[in-house]
Short mmCIF file of N, CA, C and O in Angstrom, two decimals:
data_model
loop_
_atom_site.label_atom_id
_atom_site.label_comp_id
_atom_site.label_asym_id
_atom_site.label_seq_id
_atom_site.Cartn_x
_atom_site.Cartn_y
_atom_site.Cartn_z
N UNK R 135 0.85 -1.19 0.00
CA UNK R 135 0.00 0.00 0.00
C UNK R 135 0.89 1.25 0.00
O UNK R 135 1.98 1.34 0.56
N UNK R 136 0.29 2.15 -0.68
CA UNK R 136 1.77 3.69 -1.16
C UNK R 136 0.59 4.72 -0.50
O UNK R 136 -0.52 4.92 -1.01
N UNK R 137 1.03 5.26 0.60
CA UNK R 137 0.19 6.59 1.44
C UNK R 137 0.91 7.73 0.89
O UNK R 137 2.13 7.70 0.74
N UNK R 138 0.19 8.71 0.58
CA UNK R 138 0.25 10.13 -0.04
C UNK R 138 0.06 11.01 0.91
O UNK R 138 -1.08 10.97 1.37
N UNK R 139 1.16 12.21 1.63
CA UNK R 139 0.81 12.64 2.78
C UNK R 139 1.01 14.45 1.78
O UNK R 139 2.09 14.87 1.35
N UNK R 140 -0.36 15.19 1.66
CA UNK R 140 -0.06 16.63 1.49
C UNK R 140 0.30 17.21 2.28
O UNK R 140 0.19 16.60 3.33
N UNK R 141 0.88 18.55 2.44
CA UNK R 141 0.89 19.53 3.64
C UNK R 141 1.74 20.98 2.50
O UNK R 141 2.65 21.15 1.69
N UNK R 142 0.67 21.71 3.18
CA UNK R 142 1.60 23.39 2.84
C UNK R 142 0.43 24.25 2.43
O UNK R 142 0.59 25.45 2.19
N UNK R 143 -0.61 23.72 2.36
CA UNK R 143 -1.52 24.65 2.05
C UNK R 143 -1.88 25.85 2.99
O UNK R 143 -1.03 26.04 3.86
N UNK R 144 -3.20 26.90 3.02
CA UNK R 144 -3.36 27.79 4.03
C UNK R 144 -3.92 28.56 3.57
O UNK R 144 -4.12 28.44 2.36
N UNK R 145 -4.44 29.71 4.24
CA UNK R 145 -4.59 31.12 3.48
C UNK R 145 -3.51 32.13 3.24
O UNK R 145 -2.53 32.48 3.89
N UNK R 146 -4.16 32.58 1.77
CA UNK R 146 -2.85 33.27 1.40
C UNK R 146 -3.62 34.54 0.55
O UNK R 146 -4.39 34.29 -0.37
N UNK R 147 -3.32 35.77 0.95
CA UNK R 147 -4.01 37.02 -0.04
C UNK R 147 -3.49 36.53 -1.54
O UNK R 147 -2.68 35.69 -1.94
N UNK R 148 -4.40 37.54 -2.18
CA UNK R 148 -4.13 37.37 -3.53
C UNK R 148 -2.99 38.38 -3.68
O UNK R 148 -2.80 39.51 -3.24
N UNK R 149 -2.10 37.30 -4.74
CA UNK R 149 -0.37 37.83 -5.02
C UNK R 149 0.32 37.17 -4.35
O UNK R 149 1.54 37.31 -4.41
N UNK R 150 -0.20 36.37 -3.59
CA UNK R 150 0.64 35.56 -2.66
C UNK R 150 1.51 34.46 -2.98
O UNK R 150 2.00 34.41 -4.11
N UNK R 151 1.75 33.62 -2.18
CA UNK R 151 2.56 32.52 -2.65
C UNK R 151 2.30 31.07 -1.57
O UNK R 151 2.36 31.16 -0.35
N UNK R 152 2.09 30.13 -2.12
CA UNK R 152 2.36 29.08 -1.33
C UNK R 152 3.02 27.85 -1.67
O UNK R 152 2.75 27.36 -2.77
N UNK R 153 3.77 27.30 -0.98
CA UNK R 153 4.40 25.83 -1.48
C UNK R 153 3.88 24.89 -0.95
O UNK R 153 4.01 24.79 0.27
N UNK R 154 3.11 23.87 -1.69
CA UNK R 154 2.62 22.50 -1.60
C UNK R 154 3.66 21.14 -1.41
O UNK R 154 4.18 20.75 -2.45
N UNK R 155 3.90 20.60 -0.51
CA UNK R 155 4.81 19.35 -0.38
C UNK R 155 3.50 17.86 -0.46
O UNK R 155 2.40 17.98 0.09
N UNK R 156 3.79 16.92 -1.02
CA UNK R 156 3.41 15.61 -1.00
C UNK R 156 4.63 14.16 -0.86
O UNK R 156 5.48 13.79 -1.67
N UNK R 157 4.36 13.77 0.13
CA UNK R 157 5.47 12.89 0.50
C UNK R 157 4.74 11.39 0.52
O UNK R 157 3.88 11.06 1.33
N UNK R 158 5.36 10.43 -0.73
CA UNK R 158 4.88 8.86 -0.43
C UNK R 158 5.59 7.94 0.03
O UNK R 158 6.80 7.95 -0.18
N UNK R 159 4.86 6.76 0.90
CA UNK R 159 5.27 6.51 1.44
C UNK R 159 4.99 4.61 1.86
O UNK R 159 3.86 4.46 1.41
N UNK R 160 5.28 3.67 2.26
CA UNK R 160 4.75 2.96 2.08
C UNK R 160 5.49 1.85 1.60
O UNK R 160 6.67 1.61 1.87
N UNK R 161 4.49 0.98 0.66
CA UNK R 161 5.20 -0.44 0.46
C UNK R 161 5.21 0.15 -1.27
O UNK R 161 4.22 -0.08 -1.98
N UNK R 162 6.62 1.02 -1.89
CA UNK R 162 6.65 1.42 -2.94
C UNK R 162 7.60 0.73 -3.38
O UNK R 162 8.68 0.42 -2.87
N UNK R 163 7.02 0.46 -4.62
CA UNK R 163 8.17 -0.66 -5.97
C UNK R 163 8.17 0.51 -6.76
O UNK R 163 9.26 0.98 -6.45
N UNK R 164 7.63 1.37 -7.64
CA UNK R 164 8.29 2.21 -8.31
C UNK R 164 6.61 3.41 -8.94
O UNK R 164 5.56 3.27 -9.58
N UNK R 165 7.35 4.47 -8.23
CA UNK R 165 6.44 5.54 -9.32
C UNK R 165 6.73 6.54 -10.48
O UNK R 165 7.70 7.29 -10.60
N UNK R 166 5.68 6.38 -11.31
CA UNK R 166 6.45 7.07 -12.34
C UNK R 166 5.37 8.81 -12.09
O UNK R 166 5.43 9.34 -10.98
N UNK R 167 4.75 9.28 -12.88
CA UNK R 167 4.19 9.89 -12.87
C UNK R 167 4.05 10.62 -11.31
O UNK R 167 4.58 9.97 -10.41
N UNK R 168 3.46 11.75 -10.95
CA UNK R 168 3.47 12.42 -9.79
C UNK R 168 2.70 13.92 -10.07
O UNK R 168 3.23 14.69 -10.86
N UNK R 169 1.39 14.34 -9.38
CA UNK R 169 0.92 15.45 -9.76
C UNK R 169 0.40 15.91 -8.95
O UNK R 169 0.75 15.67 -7.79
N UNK R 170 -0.90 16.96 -9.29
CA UNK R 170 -1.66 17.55 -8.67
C UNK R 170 -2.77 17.79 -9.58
O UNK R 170 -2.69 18.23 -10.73
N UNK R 171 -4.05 17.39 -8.81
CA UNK R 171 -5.28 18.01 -9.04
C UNK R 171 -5.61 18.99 -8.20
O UNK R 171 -4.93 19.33 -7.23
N UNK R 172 -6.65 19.48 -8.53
CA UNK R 172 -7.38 20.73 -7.15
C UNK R 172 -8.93 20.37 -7.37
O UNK R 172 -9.35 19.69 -8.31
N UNK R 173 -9.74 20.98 -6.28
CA UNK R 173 -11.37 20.77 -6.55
C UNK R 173 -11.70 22.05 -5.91
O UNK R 173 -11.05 22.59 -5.02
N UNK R 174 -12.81 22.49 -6.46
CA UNK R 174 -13.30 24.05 -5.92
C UNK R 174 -14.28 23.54 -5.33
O UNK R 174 -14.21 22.32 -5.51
N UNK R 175 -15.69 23.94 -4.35
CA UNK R 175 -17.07 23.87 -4.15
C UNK R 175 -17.51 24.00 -5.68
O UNK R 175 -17.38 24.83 -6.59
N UNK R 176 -18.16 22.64 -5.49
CA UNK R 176 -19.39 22.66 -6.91
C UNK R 176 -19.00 22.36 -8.37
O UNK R 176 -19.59 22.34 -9.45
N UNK R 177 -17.29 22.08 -7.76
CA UNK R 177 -16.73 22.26 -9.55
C UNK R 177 -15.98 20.63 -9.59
O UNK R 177 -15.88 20.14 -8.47
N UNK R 178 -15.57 19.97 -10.47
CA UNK R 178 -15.27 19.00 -10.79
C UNK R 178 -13.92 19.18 -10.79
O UNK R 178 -13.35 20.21 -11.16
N UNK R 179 -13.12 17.61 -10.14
CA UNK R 179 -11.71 17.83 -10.01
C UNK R 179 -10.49 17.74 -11.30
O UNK R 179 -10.06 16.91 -12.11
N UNK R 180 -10.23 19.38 -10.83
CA UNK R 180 -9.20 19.86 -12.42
C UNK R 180 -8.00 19.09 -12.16
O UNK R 180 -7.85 18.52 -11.09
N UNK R 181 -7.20 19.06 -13.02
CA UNK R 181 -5.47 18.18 -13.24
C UNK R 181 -5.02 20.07 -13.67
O UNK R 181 -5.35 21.04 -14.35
N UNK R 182 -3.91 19.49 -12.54
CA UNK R 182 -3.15 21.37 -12.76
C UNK R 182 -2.23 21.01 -12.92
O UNK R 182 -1.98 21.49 -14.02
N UNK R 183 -1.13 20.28 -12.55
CA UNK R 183 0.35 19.92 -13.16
C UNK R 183 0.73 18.33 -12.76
O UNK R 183 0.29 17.64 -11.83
N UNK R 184 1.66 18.03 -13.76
CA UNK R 184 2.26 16.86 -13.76
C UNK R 184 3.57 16.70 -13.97
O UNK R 184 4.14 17.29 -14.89
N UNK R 185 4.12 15.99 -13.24
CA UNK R 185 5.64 15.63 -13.92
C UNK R 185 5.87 13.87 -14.10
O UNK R 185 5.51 13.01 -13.30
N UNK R 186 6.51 13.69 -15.28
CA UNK R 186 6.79 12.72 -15.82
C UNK R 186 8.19 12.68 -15.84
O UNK R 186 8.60 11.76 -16.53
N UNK R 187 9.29 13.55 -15.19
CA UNK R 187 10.43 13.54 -16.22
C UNK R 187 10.62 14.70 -16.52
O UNK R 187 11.58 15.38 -16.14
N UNK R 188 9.32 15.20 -17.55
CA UNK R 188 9.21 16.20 -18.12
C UNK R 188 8.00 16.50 -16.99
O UNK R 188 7.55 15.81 -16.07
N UNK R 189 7.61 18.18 -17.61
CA UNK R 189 6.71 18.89 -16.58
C UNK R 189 5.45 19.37 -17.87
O UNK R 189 5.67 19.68 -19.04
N UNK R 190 4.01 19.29 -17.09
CA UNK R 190 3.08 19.92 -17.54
C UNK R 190 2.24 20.80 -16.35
O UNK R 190 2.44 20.89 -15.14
N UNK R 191 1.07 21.50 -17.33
CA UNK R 191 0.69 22.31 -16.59
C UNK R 191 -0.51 21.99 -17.49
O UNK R 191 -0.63 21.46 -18.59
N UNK R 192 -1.61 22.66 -16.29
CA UNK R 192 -2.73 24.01 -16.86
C UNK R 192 -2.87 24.79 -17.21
O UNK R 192 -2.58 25.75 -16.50
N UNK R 193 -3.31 25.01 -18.31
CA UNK R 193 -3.23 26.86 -19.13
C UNK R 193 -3.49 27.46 -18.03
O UNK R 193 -2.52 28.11 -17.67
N UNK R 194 -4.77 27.58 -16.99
CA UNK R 194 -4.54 28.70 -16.08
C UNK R 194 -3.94 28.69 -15.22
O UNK R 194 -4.20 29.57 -14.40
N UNK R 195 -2.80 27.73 -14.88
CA UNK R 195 -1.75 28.19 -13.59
C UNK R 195 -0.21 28.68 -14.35
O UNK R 195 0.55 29.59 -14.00
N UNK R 196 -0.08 27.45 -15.79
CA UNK R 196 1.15 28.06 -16.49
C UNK R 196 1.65 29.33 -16.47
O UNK R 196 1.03 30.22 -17.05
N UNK R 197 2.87 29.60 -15.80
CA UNK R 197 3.64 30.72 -15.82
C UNK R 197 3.54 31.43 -13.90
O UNK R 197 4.09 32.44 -13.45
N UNK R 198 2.64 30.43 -13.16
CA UNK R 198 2.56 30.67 -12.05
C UNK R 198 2.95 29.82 -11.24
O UNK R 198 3.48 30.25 -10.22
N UNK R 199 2.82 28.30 -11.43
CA UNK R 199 3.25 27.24 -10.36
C UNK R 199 4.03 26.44 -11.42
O UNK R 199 4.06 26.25 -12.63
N UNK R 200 4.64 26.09 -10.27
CA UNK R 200 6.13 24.89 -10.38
C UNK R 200 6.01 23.71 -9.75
O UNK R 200 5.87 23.60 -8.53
N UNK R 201 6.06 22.52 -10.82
CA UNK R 201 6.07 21.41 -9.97
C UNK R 201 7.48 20.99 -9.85
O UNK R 201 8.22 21.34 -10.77
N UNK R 202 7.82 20.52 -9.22
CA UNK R 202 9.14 19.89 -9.04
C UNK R 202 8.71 18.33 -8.27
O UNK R 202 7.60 18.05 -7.81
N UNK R 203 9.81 17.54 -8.28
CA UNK R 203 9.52 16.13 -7.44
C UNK R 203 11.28 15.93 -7.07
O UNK R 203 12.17 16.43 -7.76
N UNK R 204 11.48 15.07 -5.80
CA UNK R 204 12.75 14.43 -5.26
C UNK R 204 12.53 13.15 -5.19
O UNK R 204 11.69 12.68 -4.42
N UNK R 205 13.27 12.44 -5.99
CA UNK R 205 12.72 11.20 -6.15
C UNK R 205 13.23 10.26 -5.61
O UNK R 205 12.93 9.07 -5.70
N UNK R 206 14.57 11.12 -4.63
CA UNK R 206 15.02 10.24 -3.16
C UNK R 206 14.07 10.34 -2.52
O UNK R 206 13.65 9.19 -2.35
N UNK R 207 13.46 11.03 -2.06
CA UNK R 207 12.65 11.09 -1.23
C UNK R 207 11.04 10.84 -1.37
O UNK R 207 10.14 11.02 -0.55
N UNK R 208 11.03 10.45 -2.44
CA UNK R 208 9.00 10.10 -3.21
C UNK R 208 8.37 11.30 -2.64
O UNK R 208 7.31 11.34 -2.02
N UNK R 209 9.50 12.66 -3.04
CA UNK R 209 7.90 13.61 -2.88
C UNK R 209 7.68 14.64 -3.96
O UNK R 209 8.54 14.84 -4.82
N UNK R 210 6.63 15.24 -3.93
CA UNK R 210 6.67 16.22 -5.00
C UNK R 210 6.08 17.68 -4.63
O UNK R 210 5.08 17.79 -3.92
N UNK R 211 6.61 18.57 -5.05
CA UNK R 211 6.31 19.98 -4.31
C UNK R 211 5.35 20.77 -5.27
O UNK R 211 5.21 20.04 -6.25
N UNK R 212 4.73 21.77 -5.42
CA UNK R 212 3.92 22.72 -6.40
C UNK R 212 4.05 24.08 -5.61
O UNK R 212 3.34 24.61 -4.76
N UNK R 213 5.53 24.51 -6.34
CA UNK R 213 5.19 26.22 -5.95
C UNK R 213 4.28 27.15 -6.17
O UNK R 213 4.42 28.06 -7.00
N UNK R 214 3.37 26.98 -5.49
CA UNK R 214 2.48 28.45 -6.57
C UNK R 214 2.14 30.01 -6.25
O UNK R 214 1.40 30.42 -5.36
N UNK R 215 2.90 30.81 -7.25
CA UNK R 215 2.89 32.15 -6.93
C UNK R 215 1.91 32.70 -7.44
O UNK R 215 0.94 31.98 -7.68
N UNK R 216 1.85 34.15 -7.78
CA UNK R 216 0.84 34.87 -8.02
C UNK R 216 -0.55 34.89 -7.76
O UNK R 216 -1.28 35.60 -8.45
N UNK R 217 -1.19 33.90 -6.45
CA UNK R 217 -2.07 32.99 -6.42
C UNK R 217 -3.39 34.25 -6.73
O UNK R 217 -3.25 35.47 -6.86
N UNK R 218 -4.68 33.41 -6.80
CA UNK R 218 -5.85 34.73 -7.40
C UNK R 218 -6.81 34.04 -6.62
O UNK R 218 -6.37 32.98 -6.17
N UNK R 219 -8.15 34.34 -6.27
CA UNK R 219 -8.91 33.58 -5.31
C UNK R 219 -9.36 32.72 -6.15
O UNK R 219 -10.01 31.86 -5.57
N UNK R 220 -9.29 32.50 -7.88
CA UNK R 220 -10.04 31.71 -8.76
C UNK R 220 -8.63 30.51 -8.33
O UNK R 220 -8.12 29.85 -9.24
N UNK R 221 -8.33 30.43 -7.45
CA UNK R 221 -6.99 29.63 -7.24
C UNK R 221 -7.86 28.34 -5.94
O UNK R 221 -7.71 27.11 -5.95
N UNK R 222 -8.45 28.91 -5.26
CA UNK R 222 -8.84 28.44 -4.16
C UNK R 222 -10.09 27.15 -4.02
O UNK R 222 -11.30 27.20 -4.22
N UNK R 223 -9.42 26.28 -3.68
CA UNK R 223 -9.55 24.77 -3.70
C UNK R 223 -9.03 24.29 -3.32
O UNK R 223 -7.95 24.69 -2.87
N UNK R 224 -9.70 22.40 -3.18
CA UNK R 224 -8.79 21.44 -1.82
C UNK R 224 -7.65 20.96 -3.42
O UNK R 224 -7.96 20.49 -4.52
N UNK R 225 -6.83 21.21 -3.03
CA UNK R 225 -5.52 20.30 -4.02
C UNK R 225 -5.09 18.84 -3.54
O UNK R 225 -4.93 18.62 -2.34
N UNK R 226 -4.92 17.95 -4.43
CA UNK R 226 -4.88 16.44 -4.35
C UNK R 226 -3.60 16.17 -4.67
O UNK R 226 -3.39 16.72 -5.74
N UNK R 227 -2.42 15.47 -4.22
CA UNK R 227 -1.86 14.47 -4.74
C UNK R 227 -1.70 13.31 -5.56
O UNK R 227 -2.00 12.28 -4.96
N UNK R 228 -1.37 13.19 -6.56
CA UNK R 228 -1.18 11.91 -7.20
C UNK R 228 0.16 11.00 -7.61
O UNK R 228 1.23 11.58 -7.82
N UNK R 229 0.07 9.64 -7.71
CA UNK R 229 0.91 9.44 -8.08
C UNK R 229 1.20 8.20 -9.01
O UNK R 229 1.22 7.27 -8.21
N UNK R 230 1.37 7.82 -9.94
CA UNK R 230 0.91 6.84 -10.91
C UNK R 230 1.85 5.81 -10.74
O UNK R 230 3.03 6.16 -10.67
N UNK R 231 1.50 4.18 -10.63
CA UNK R 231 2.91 3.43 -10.54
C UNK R 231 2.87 2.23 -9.58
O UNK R 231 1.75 1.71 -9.66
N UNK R 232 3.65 1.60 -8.70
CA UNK R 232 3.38 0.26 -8.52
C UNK R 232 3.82 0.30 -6.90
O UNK R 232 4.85 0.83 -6.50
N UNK R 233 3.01 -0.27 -6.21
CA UNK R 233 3.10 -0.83 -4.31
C UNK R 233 4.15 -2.22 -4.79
O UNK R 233 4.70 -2.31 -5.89
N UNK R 234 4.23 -3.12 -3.78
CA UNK R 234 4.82 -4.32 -4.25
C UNK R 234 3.37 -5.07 -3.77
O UNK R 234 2.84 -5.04 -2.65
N UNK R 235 2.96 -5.68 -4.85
CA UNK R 235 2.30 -6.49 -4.64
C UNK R 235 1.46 -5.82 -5.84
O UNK R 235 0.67 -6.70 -6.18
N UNK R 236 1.23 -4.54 -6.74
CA UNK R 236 0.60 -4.63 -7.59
C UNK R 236 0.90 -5.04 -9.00
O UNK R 236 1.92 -4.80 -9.65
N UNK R 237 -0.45 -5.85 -9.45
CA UNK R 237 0.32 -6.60 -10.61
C UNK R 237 0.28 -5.19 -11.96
O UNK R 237 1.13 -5.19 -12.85
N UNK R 238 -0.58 -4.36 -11.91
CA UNK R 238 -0.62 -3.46 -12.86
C UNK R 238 -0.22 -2.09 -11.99
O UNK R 238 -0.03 -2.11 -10.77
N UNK R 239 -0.13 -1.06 -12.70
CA UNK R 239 -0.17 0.39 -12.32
C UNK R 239 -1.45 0.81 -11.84
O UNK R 239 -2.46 0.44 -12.42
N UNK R 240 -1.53 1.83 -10.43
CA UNK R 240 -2.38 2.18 -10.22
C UNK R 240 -1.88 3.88 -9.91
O UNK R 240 -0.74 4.27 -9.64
N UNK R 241 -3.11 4.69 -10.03
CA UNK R 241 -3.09 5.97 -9.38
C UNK R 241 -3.62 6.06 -7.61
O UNK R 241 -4.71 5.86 -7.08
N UNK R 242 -2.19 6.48 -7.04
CA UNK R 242 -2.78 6.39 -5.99
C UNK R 242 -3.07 7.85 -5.42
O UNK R 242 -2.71 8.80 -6.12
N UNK R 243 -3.71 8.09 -4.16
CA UNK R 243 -4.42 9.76 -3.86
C UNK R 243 -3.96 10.25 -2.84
O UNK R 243 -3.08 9.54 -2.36
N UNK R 244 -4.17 11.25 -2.23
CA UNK R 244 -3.43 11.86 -0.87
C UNK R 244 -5.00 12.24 -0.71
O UNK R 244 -5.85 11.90 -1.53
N UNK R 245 -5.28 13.06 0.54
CA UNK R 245 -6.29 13.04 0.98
C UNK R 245 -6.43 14.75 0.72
O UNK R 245 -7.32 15.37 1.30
N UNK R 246 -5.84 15.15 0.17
CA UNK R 246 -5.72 16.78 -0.17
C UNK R 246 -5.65 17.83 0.77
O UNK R 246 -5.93 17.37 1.88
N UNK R 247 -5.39 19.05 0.80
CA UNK R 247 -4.40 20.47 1.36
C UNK R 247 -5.23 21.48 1.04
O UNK R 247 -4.91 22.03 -0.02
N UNK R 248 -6.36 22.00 1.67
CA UNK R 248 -7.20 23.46 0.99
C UNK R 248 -6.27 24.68 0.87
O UNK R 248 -5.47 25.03 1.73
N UNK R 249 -6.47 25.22 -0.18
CA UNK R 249 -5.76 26.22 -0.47
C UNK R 249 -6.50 27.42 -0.51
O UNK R 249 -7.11 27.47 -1.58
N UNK R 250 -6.74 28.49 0.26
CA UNK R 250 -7.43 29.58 0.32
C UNK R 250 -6.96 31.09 -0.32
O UNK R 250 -5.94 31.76 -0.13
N UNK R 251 -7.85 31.27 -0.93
CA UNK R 251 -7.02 32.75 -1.82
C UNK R 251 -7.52 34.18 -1.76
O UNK R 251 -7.61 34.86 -2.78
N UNK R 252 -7.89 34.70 -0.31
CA UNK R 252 -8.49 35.99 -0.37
C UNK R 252 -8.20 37.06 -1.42
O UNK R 252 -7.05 37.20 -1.85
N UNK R 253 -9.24 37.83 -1.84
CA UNK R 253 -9.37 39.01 -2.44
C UNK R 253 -8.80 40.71 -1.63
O UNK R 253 -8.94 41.77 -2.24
#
């Protein structure tokens, strides 16, 4: 079993900045993939960045958050600056890839980090 632990979220005015940490943990054979979703009230859960290796984004955070990952350590961080209150949502962990004992790839979840973005 691979546990996903978020932490770094909070309130933060708009212009602000916050850094997101996700640390896994567990009975891990190998992950590849590593991201972040977010969920607002009422809205369906968006995919805002990923890293593979390589890095993606969301058109609306691109040019504002940074994902990075340490892959001594199975964690992955999401800097995000300029934050706007259209920012504000619980953010999720992910991480795509194998426990020992799974015979295929699975996505596993963190229990998510609210991120608050006053006006």
């Amino acid at each position: 079993q691979v546990q996903l632990v978020e932490s770094g979220g909070g309130l933060v005015q708009a212009g602000g900045s916050l850094r997101l940490s996700c640390a896994a943990s567990g009975s891990i054979f190998r992950l590849n993939a590593m991201g972040w979703y977010r969920q607002a009230p009422g809205n369906q859960r968006e995919w805002v960045a990923g890293s593979t290796g390589n890095t993606n984004y969301a058109n609306s955070v691109k040019g504002r958050f940074t994902i990075s990952r340490d892959n001594t350590k199975n964690t992955v961080y999401l800097q995000m600056n300029s934050l706007r209150p259209e920012d504000t949502a619980r953010y999720y962990c992910y991480a795509d890839g194998y426990g020992f004992g799974d015979s295929a790839p699975r996505r596993y979840w963190g229990q998510g980090t609210q991120v608050t973005v006053s006006s």
